mmCIF file of C-alpha atoms in Angstrom:
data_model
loop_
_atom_site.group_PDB
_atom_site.id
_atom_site.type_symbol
_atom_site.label_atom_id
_atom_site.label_comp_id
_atom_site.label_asym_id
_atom_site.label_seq_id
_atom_site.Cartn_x
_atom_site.Cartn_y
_atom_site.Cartn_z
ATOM 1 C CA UNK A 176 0.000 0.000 0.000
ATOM 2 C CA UNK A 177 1.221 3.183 -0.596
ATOM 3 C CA UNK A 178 0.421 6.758 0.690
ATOM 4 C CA UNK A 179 1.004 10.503 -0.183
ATOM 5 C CA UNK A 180 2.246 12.670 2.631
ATOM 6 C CA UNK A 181 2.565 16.243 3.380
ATOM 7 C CA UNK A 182 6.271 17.090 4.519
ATOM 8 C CA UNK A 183 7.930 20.087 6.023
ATOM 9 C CA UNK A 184 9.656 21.744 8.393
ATOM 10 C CA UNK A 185 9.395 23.898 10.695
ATOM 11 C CA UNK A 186 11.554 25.441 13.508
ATOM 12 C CA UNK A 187 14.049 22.399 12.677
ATOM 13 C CA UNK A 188 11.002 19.795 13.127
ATOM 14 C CA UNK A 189 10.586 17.736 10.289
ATOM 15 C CA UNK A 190 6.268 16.850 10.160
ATOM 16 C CA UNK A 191 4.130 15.142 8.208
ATOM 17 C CA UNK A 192 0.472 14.625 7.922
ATOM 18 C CA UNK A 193 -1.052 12.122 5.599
ATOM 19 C CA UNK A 194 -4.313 13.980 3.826
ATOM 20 C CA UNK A 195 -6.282 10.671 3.182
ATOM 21 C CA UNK A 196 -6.352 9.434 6.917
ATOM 22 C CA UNK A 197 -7.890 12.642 9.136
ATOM 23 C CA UNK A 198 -6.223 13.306 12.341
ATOM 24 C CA UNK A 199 -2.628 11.490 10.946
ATOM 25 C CA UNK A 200 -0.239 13.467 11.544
ATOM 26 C CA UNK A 201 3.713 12.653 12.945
ATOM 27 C CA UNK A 202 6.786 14.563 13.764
ATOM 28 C CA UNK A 203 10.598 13.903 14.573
ATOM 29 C CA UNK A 204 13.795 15.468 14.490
ATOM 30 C CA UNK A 205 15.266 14.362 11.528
ATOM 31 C CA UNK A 206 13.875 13.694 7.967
ATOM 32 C CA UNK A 207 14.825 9.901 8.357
ATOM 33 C CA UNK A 208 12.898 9.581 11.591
ATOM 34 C CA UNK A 209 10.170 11.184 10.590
ATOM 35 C CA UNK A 210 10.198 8.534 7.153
ATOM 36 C CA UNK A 211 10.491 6.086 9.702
ATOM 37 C CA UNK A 212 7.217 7.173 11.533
ATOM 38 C CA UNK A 213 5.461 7.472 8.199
ATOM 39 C CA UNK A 214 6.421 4.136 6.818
ATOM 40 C CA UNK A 215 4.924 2.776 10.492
ATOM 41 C CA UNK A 216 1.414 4.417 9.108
ATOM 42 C CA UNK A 217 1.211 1.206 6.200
ATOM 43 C CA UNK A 218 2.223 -1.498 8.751
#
């Protein structure tokens, strides 16, 4: 399964929110981290 997420950053927080599941939405200090937390979304 795949997804489409929302990245960005902001004051050196990487976050993401996936659109297609409401109230989804993760955080983490580094943009690998926060890949990690996505990727934990499909499992």
């Amino acid at each position: 399964m795949q997804i489409k997420a929302v990245i960005w950053q902001e004051d050196g927080v990487w976050c993401g929110s996936v659109p297609a599941l409401k109230g989804c939405h993760t955080w983490g200090d580094s943009y690998e981290y926060l890949l990690e937390m996505l990727q934990a979304i499909q499992a």
